[in-house]
Structure formats: C-alpha cells, structure tokens
Amino acid sequence: MSESSIYRKPVAFAALATVVVLAGTIATMAYPMLRPDLHPKVEGLKPLSPLELAGRDVYQREGCVNCHTQTVRPLKSEVVRYKGNRAPEPSGQYSLAGEFAYDHPFLWGSKRTGPDLAFEGWIKPSKDWHYAHFADPQKVVPRSNMPRYAFLGGNALEAAKVQASMRGLRTLGVPYGDADLAAVPAAVEGKTELDALVAYTVSLGKAVNRAAAGGGEVDLEAPNPFATDVAAIAKGKALFDANACSACHGDEAQGQEGVAPNLIDDKFLGVSPDLPDAAYFAMIKGGSDAKKALGRPGVPDGGMAAFGGDLSDDDIWAIVAWLRNQKAHEAAEGHPGGH
C-alpha cells in the first residue's frame, strides 16, 4: 500500500465515505420522495372528515394498530384469504398504495391478533354493529379477546385538537382548507370519542369504489328455485355461518337488538309487512343500496354489506331458502320470530 493511499489518510477517507453515503442516500431516498409519480393517489381520494380524523387519532392512542392491520398485501395467499372481505373491485383485491396517500403515519400494522380492517367499511358498514362491538366485544363475538371501549362514550371531542391535527396534516400535503378547519366545531359538537372511532372504522377501505353488483330494479315476483330443496337449505345454513352473517343477525337469524334486525319474523328489516323472497335476495346481493329499490328507507348510510361479489345467485337463493325454512320451523315450534 503506497504512502499516498487514501486508506492511510483517515480524515480524507472519512470525508470521502461521508460524501459517497450522502450521495447514495439522496439518490435512493430523498430524490424519489420528490417525484410525484412515486406517490400515487387513487382517483377521487378525499381526506378524512373531522369526525373520522378524530377517530383515527383515538385509534392510534388506544394502540389498535398493535392488534389490527389495515392492509392486504399483494400476495396470492393474502388475496385468497381476504377475498370475502371485498365486493367486486376495479383494481384488484389487495390494498393499493394510492389509498393511503393522505395517511400520516401509515397504520398498516404487522400483527393480526385481531382481524385485518383494510376493508372494514365494506365488510361491516353498520354503525350500530360497531357501537355494540366496541361497548362489549364478547357479546357480539363470543370468543373475542378485544377489550371494551365503552368508556370512550364518556369522552367529549375537542374541536381545537381536531383542528390541530388538520393543520399538521396540511403541512404534509393533505388538502384541508380554511373552510374545513372552520367547519370542525359544528362537525364534532356533541360527539364523543366513541362516535369518532366508529366513524373512522366504517370509513376504512372506501377510498376505492368497491360497490358490489346489485341494486337497480328488483323483481319481487321472482320465485326462489330452492324453496323446498333440502340440500340447498342445508347449504344455505352453512353459507350463513361461513360468511359471518351470525355476527350481526344471530346464530339462528333471530337478530340482535341494536345491531341487526330479525330475519325470521313477520317483518322486513323491522318494518311490516314482510316482503317476498326476492327482497331478501336483493338485500344479500346488493347490500344496503338495494333498500332504495325496495322502497324501504332504513339507515341512511347503510348497514348491510353486499355479498354479490362473493356469492353466486344460487348461493344467495340457498341462504334465503334456509331463512324461510328457519322462519317456518320457529313458527311450528311456537316461537314465531325466533327464541
């Protein structure tokens, strides 16, 4: 090694190494951060509302990210596992980078002690279900190990804190304007942290339009092709259980007060009179959007997930056949509407 070798000059060597490392860092990290094409946004992406943003802050504070993920990775095993969590989509069945353009920090998580929540707004759009679940998880999901969050209902939201969060996000490029900040007090007036957490939860996954097939005109005269098919009725019960319908409507479709309506009484969604089998078919296939076609108001923002993307028409008719059979069975046992 010659006397002039850089290795014999520690100061010069350190300076050169620093320059090389910094140049590499700028080229591989800093420069890409300035390129808009490497920061995609899905079309129509909107920032969270004041109430949803407050809920996101509660979600972080309570450590929900320690048990729940919010992303379905682009792996075949992940897509297959969570296929039932999503209606027909125009952009694939995994999470898209552009969905999270306004998320600071990302809340993707890495541990699934609890279920993934990436598409929770489509899986369980009912706010009533989430209120009941946060208040007493074990009542809604008996084997759940999730703690109770009923106490959040006693914590009032502070408009100033929500505005501070919005200002901070605005510096990071989230398009909150002065009008958005001014609207915060009215948006959170009388609201609690529980209201905010529920609002945030039902917003998850809705950055991409994943509306299911269904809706439109409903032919109420359409007959159920499996009304008396014993095998189809048994299949309907299996599908009812496999798609977690019981989590909202109870093990025997008898409903849960404050969560979801009875499906085997003489009403349709809690309103008399009951409607034909085709109405149940439309609701299962198209979710809450089908209520508009059926002329039943219900919850304005919807409470029923759509299963038209995951179940065939025959599968849906089989579930309806089981519901009707269950209704007849309960009536014969002297328990109209279930136990």
mmCIF file of N, CA and C in Angstrom, residues 36-119:
data_model
loop_
_atom_site.group_PDB
_atom_site.id
_atom_site.type_symbol
_atom_site.label_atom_id
_atom_site.label_comp_id
_atom_site.label_asym_id
_atom_site.label_seq_id
_atom_site.Cartn_x
_atom_site.Cartn_y
_atom_site.Cartn_z
ATOM 1 N N PRO A 36 -43.501 13.025 -7.976
ATOM 2 C CA PRO A 36 -44.944 12.799 -7.826
ATOM 3 C C PRO A 36 -45.393 11.426 -8.308
ATOM 4 N N ASP A 37 -44.731 10.892 -9.351
ATOM 5 C CA ASP A 37 -45.157 9.609 -9.897
ATOM 6 C C ASP A 37 -44.912 8.456 -8.939
ATOM 7 N N LEU A 38 -44.102 8.676 -7.913
ATOM 8 C CA LEU A 38 -43.864 7.636 -6.914
ATOM 9 C C LEU A 38 -44.763 7.802 -5.695
ATOM 10 N N HIS A 39 -45.701 8.735 -5.772
ATOM 11 C CA HIS A 39 -46.661 8.958 -4.688
ATOM 12 C C HIS A 39 -48.069 8.960 -5.279
ATOM 13 N N PRO A 40 -48.545 7.799 -5.695
ATOM 14 C CA PRO A 40 -49.838 7.743 -6.382
ATOM 15 C C PRO A 40 -51.007 8.025 -5.441
ATOM 16 N N LYS A 41 -52.092 8.509 -6.016
ATOM 17 C CA LYS A 41 -53.348 8.694 -5.296
ATOM 18 C C LYS A 41 -54.463 8.085 -6.137
ATOM 19 N N VAL A 42 -55.324 7.330 -5.499
ATOM 20 C CA VAL A 42 -56.444 6.774 -6.247
ATOM 21 C C VAL A 42 -57.380 7.906 -6.653
ATOM 22 N N GLU A 43 -58.062 7.718 -7.757
ATOM 23 C CA GLU A 43 -58.957 8.754 -8.272
ATOM 24 C C GLU A 43 -60.074 9.047 -7.271
ATOM 25 N N GLY A 44 -60.305 10.320 -7.029
ATOM 26 C CA GLY A 44 -61.387 10.711 -6.130
ATOM 27 C C GLY A 44 -61.050 10.621 -4.654
ATOM 28 N N LEU A 45 -59.781 10.391 -4.326
ATOM 29 C CA LEU A 45 -59.396 10.272 -2.920
ATOM 30 C C LEU A 45 -59.712 11.555 -2.159
ATOM 31 N N LYS A 46 -60.341 11.406 -1.007
ATOM 32 C CA LYS A 46 -60.689 12.556 -0.180
ATOM 33 C C LYS A 46 -60.081 12.392 1.206
ATOM 34 N N PRO A 47 -59.708 13.486 1.841
ATOM 35 C CA PRO A 47 -59.202 13.384 3.219
ATOM 36 C C PRO A 47 -60.328 13.021 4.168
ATOM 37 N N LEU A 48 -59.966 12.531 5.336
ATOM 38 C CA LEU A 48 -60.962 12.149 6.334
ATOM 39 C C LEU A 48 -61.759 13.363 6.790
ATOM 40 N N SER A 49 -63.010 13.123 7.141
ATOM 41 C CA SER A 49 -63.836 14.187 7.711
ATOM 42 C C SER A 49 -63.327 14.506 9.112
ATOM 43 N N PRO A 50 -63.738 15.622 9.708
ATOM 44 C CA PRO A 50 -63.288 15.939 11.073
ATOM 45 C C PRO A 50 -63.576 14.822 12.069
ATOM 46 N N LEU A 51 -64.765 14.226 11.991
ATOM 47 C CA LEU A 51 -65.116 13.160 12.927
ATOM 48 C C LEU A 51 -64.273 11.920 12.678
ATOM 49 N N GLU A 52 -64.060 11.563 11.418
ATOM 50 C CA GLU A 52 -63.234 10.404 11.091
ATOM 51 C C GLU A 52 -61.789 10.632 11.502
ATOM 52 N N LEU A 53 -61.286 11.841 11.303
ATOM 53 C CA LEU A 53 -59.912 12.151 11.690
ATOM 54 C C LEU A 53 -59.737 12.047 13.198
ATOM 55 N N ALA A 54 -60.718 12.531 13.946
ATOM 56 C CA ALA A 54 -60.660 12.397 15.405
ATOM 57 C C ALA A 54 -60.646 10.926 15.794
ATOM 58 N N GLY A 55 -61.414 10.108 15.075
ATOM 59 C CA GLY A 55 -61.426 8.676 15.348
ATOM 60 C C GLY A 55 -60.100 8.016 15.050
ATOM 61 N N ARG A 56 -59.432 8.481 14.003
ATOM 62 C CA ARG A 56 -58.108 7.944 13.678
ATOM 63 C C ARG A 56 -57.112 8.252 14.794
ATOM 64 N N ASP A 57 -57.219 9.450 15.362
ATOM 65 C CA ASP A 57 -56.343 9.800 16.479
ATOM 66 C C ASP A 57 -56.611 8.901 17.682
ATOM 67 N N VAL A 58 -57.889 8.599 17.937
ATOM 68 C CA VAL A 58 -58.242 7.692 19.036
ATOM 69 C C VAL A 58 -57.703 6.295 18.746
ATOM 70 N N TYR A 59 -57.825 5.848 17.509
ATOM 71 C CA TYR A 59 -57.324 4.540 17.080
ATOM 72 C C TYR A 59 -55.831 4.411 17.380
ATOM 73 N N GLN A 60 -55.077 5.471 17.082
ATOM 74 C CA GLN A 60 -53.638 5.446 17.362
ATOM 75 C C GLN A 60 -53.368 5.468 18.864
ATOM 76 N N ARG A 61 -54.065 6.342 19.570
ATOM 77 C CA ARG A 61 -53.822 6.497 21.005
ATOM 78 C C ARG A 61 -54.106 5.211 21.768
ATOM 79 N N GLU A 62 -55.152 4.501 21.385
ATOM 80 C CA GLU A 62 -55.541 3.286 22.096
ATOM 81 C C GLU A 62 -54.748 2.061 21.657
ATOM 82 N N GLY A 63 -53.834 2.236 20.723
ATOM 83 C CA GLY A 63 -52.967 1.135 20.313
ATOM 84 C C GLY A 63 -53.644 0.069 19.479
ATOM 85 N N CYS A 64 -54.709 0.436 18.763
ATOM 86 C CA CYS A 64 -55.421 -0.547 17.944
ATOM 87 C C CYS A 64 -54.506 -1.161 16.880
ATOM 88 N N VAL A 65 -53.517 -0.373 16.439
ATOM 89 C CA VAL A 65 -52.600 -0.849 15.405
ATOM 90 C C VAL A 65 -51.727 -1.993 15.908
ATOM 91 N N ASN A 66 -51.655 -2.188 17.216
ATOM 92 C CA ASN A 66 -50.859 -3.286 17.763
ATOM 93 C C ASN A 66 -51.506 -4.644 17.525
ATOM 94 N N CYS A 67 -52.809 -4.664 17.283
ATOM 95 C CA CYS A 67 -53.524 -5.927 17.091
ATOM 96 C C CYS A 67 -54.169 -6.055 15.713
ATOM 97 N N HIS A 68 -54.351 -4.943 15.022
ATOM 98 C CA HIS A 68 -55.044 -4.963 13.732
ATOM 99 C C HIS A 68 -54.167 -4.388 12.627
ATOM 100 N N THR A 69 -54.208 -5.035 11.475
ATOM 101 C CA THR A 69 -53.586 -4.458 10.289
ATOM 102 C C THR A 69 -54.651 -3.715 9.488
ATOM 103 N N GLN A 70 -54.177 -2.903 8.557
ATOM 104 C CA GLN A 70 -55.085 -2.185 7.661
ATOM 105 C C GLN A 70 -54.609 -2.316 6.221
ATOM 106 N N THR A 71 -54.082 -3.458 5.896
ATOM 107 C CA THR A 71 -53.606 -3.648 4.524
ATOM 108 C C THR A 71 -53.618 -5.125 4.165
ATOM 109 N N VAL A 72 -54.082 -5.413 2.963
ATOM 110 C CA VAL A 72 -53.997 -6.753 2.395
ATOM 111 C C VAL A 72 -52.849 -6.725 1.398
ATOM 112 N N ARG A 73 -51.819 -7.486 1.680
ATOM 113 C CA ARG A 73 -50.593 -7.439 0.879
ATOM 114 C C ARG A 73 -50.818 -8.053 -0.505
ATOM 115 N N PRO A 74 -50.042 -7.650 -1.502
ATOM 116 C CA PRO A 74 -50.198 -8.184 -2.862
ATOM 117 C C PRO A 74 -49.588 -9.574 -3.003
ATOM 118 N N LEU A 75 -50.032 -10.486 -2.185
ATOM 119 C CA LEU A 75 -49.588 -11.876 -2.219
ATOM 120 C C LEU A 75 -50.808 -12.756 -2.474
ATOM 121 N N LYS A 76 -50.636 -13.822 -3.221
ATOM 122 C CA LYS A 76 -51.771 -14.675 -3.558
ATOM 123 C C LYS A 76 -52.466 -15.192 -2.311
ATOM 124 N N SER A 77 -51.681 -15.607 -1.319
ATOM 125 C CA SER A 77 -52.280 -16.144 -0.095
ATOM 126 C C SER A 77 -53.134 -15.103 0.618
ATOM 127 N N GLU A 78 -52.681 -13.848 0.599
ATOM 128 C CA GLU A 78 -53.435 -12.774 1.246
ATOM 129 C C GLU A 78 -54.727 -12.491 0.484
ATOM 130 N N VAL A 79 -54.619 -12.439 -0.832
ATOM 131 C CA VAL A 79 -55.793 -12.140 -1.652
ATOM 132 C C VAL A 79 -56.848 -13.227 -1.484
ATOM 133 N N VAL A 80 -56.411 -14.484 -1.473
ATOM 134 C CA VAL A 80 -57.351 -15.593 -1.291
ATOM 135 C C VAL A 80 -57.972 -15.543 0.097
ATOM 136 N N ARG A 81 -57.157 -15.265 1.099
ATOM 137 C CA ARG A 81 -57.649 -15.239 2.483
ATOM 138 C C ARG A 81 -58.701 -14.165 2.688
ATOM 139 N N TYR A 82 -58.497 -13.014 2.084
ATOM 140 C CA TYR A 82 -59.400 -11.890 2.320
ATOM 141 C C TYR A 82 -60.342 -11.624 1.153
ATOM 142 N N LYS A 83 -60.518 -12.611 0.286
ATOM 143 C CA LYS A 83 -61.407 -12.430 -0.860
ATOM 144 C C LYS A 83 -62.820 -12.081 -0.414
ATOM 145 N N GLY A 84 -63.258 -12.707 0.667
ATOM 146 C CA GLY A 84 -64.609 -12.458 1.137
ATOM 147 C C GLY A 84 -64.786 -11.110 1.785
ATOM 148 N N ASN A 85 -63.719 -10.375 1.941
ATOM 149 C CA ASN A 85 -63.798 -9.078 2.608
ATOM 150 C C ASN A 85 -64.074 -7.933 1.648
ATOM 151 N N ARG A 86 -64.338 -8.260 0.389
ATOM 152 C CA ARG A 86 -64.389 -7.162 -0.566
ATOM 153 C C ARG A 86 -65.360 -7.453 -1.698
ATOM 154 N N ALA A 87 -66.129 -6.479 -2.058
ATOM 155 C CA ALA A 87 -67.046 -6.613 -3.182
ATOM 156 C C ALA A 87 -66.263 -6.545 -4.485
ATOM 157 N N PRO A 88 -66.908 -6.768 -5.627
ATOM 158 C CA PRO A 88 -66.168 -6.698 -6.893
ATOM 159 C C PRO A 88 -65.435 -5.373 -7.030
ATOM 160 N N GLU A 89 -64.179 -5.434 -7.388
ATOM 161 C CA GLU A 89 -63.367 -4.234 -7.403
ATOM 162 C C GLU A 89 -62.753 -4.019 -8.780
ATOM 163 N N PRO A 90 -62.542 -2.772 -9.139
ATOM 164 C CA PRO A 90 -61.959 -2.489 -10.444
ATOM 165 C C PRO A 90 -60.444 -2.543 -10.437
ATOM 166 N N SER A 91 -59.828 -2.733 -9.296
ATOM 167 C CA SER A 91 -58.387 -2.526 -9.238
ATOM 168 C C SER A 91 -57.635 -3.629 -8.506
ATOM 169 N N GLY A 92 -58.226 -4.813 -8.373
ATOM 170 C CA GLY A 92 -57.531 -5.877 -7.693
ATOM 171 C C GLY A 92 -58.022 -6.061 -6.276
ATOM 172 N N GLN A 93 -57.649 -7.163 -5.666
ATOM 173 C CA GLN A 93 -58.176 -7.493 -4.353
ATOM 174 C C GLN A 93 -57.168 -7.253 -3.239
ATOM 175 N N TYR A 94 -56.121 -6.537 -3.510
ATOM 176 C CA TYR A 94 -55.177 -6.184 -2.458
ATOM 177 C C TYR A 94 -55.206 -4.674 -2.272
ATOM 178 N N SER A 95 -54.618 -4.219 -1.181
ATOM 179 C CA SER A 95 -54.610 -2.784 -0.898
ATOM 180 C C SER A 95 -53.727 -2.054 -1.911
ATOM 181 N N LEU A 96 -54.129 -0.854 -2.247
ATOM 182 C CA LEU A 96 -53.394 -0.046 -3.220
ATOM 183 C C LEU A 96 -52.654 1.078 -2.516
ATOM 184 N N ALA A 97 -51.431 1.353 -2.962
ATOM 185 C CA ALA A 97 -50.635 2.408 -2.332
ATOM 186 C C ALA A 97 -51.373 3.738 -2.345
ATOM 187 N N GLY A 98 -52.088 4.002 -3.433
ATOM 188 C CA GLY A 98 -52.786 5.271 -3.565
ATOM 189 C C GLY A 98 -53.922 5.479 -2.596
ATOM 190 N N GLU A 99 -54.362 4.411 -1.928
ATOM 191 C CA GLU A 99 -55.422 4.549 -0.931
ATOM 192 C C GLU A 99 -54.929 5.285 0.309
ATOM 193 N N PHE A 100 -53.627 5.272 0.530
ATOM 194 C CA PHE A 100 -53.070 5.772 1.784
ATOM 195 C C PHE A 100 -52.287 7.072 1.612
ATOM 196 N N ALA A 101 -52.512 7.758 0.495
ATOM 197 C CA ALA A 101 -51.735 8.965 0.205
ATOM 198 C C ALA A 101 -51.887 10.035 1.275
ATOM 199 N N TYR A 102 -53.027 10.068 1.961
ATOM 200 C CA TYR A 102 -53.257 11.090 2.979
ATOM 201 C C TYR A 102 -53.077 10.554 4.397
ATOM 202 N N ASP A 103 -52.570 9.324 4.523
ATOM 203 C CA ASP A 103 -52.369 8.729 5.849
ATOM 204 C C ASP A 103 -50.982 9.082 6.383
ATOM 205 N N HIS A 104 -50.945 9.818 7.459
ATOM 206 C CA HIS A 104 -49.674 10.182 8.108
ATOM 207 C C HIS A 104 -49.860 10.036 9.619
ATOM 208 N N PRO A 105 -49.246 9.044 10.242
ATOM 209 C CA PRO A 105 -48.456 7.965 9.642
ATOM 210 C C PRO A 105 -49.358 6.865 9.091
ATOM 211 N N PHE A 106 -48.747 5.954 8.323
ATOM 212 C CA PHE A 106 -49.492 4.785 7.886
ATOM 213 C C PHE A 106 -49.840 3.940 9.104
ATOM 214 N N LEU A 107 -50.994 3.313 9.063
ATOM 215 C CA LEU A 107 -51.413 2.428 10.152
ATOM 216 C C LEU A 107 -51.600 1.010 9.623
ATOM 217 N N TRP A 108 -50.662 0.588 8.765
ATOM 218 C CA TRP A 108 -50.786 -0.737 8.169
ATOM 219 C C TRP A 108 -50.669 -1.844 9.214
ATOM 220 N N GLY A 109 -49.823 -1.648 10.220
ATOM 221 C CA GLY A 109 -49.629 -2.673 11.227
ATOM 222 C C GLY A 109 -48.868 -3.865 10.677
ATOM 223 N N SER A 110 -48.560 -4.815 11.555
ATOM 224 C CA SER A 110 -47.836 -6.012 11.130
ATOM 225 C C SER A 110 -48.276 -7.257 11.885
ATOM 226 N N LYS A 111 -49.182 -7.101 12.846
ATOM 227 C CA LYS A 111 -49.609 -8.235 13.666
ATOM 228 C C LYS A 111 -51.122 -8.327 13.662
ATOM 229 N N ARG A 112 -51.632 -9.531 13.437
ATOM 230 C CA ARG A 112 -53.077 -9.720 13.368
ATOM 231 C C ARG A 112 -53.575 -10.555 14.539
ATOM 232 N N THR A 113 -53.466 -9.980 15.727
ATOM 233 C CA THR A 113 -54.126 -10.598 16.872
ATOM 234 C C THR A 113 -55.629 -10.529 16.648
ATOM 235 N N GLY A 114 -56.067 -9.408 16.094
ATOM 236 C CA GLY A 114 -57.450 -9.237 15.664
ATOM 237 C C GLY A 114 -57.491 -9.243 14.150
ATOM 238 N N PRO A 115 -58.674 -9.186 13.550
ATOM 239 C CA PRO A 115 -58.782 -9.266 12.092
ATOM 240 C C PRO A 115 -58.226 -8.040 11.381
ATOM 241 N N ASP A 116 -57.890 -8.234 10.124
ATOM 242 C CA ASP A 116 -57.484 -7.108 9.286
ATOM 243 C C ASP A 116 -58.680 -6.190 9.076
ATOM 244 N N LEU A 117 -58.423 -4.882 9.066
ATOM 245 C CA LEU A 117 -59.503 -3.898 8.947
ATOM 246 C C LEU A 117 -59.451 -3.110 7.639
ATOM 247 N N ALA A 118 -58.645 -3.579 6.691
ATOM 248 C CA ALA A 118 -58.444 -2.809 5.462
ATOM 249 C C ALA A 118 -59.752 -2.481 4.752
ATOM 250 N N PHE A 119 -60.713 -3.406 4.781
ATOM 251 C CA PHE A 119 -61.976 -3.202 4.070
ATOM 252 C C PHE A 119 -63.159 -3.209 5.028
#
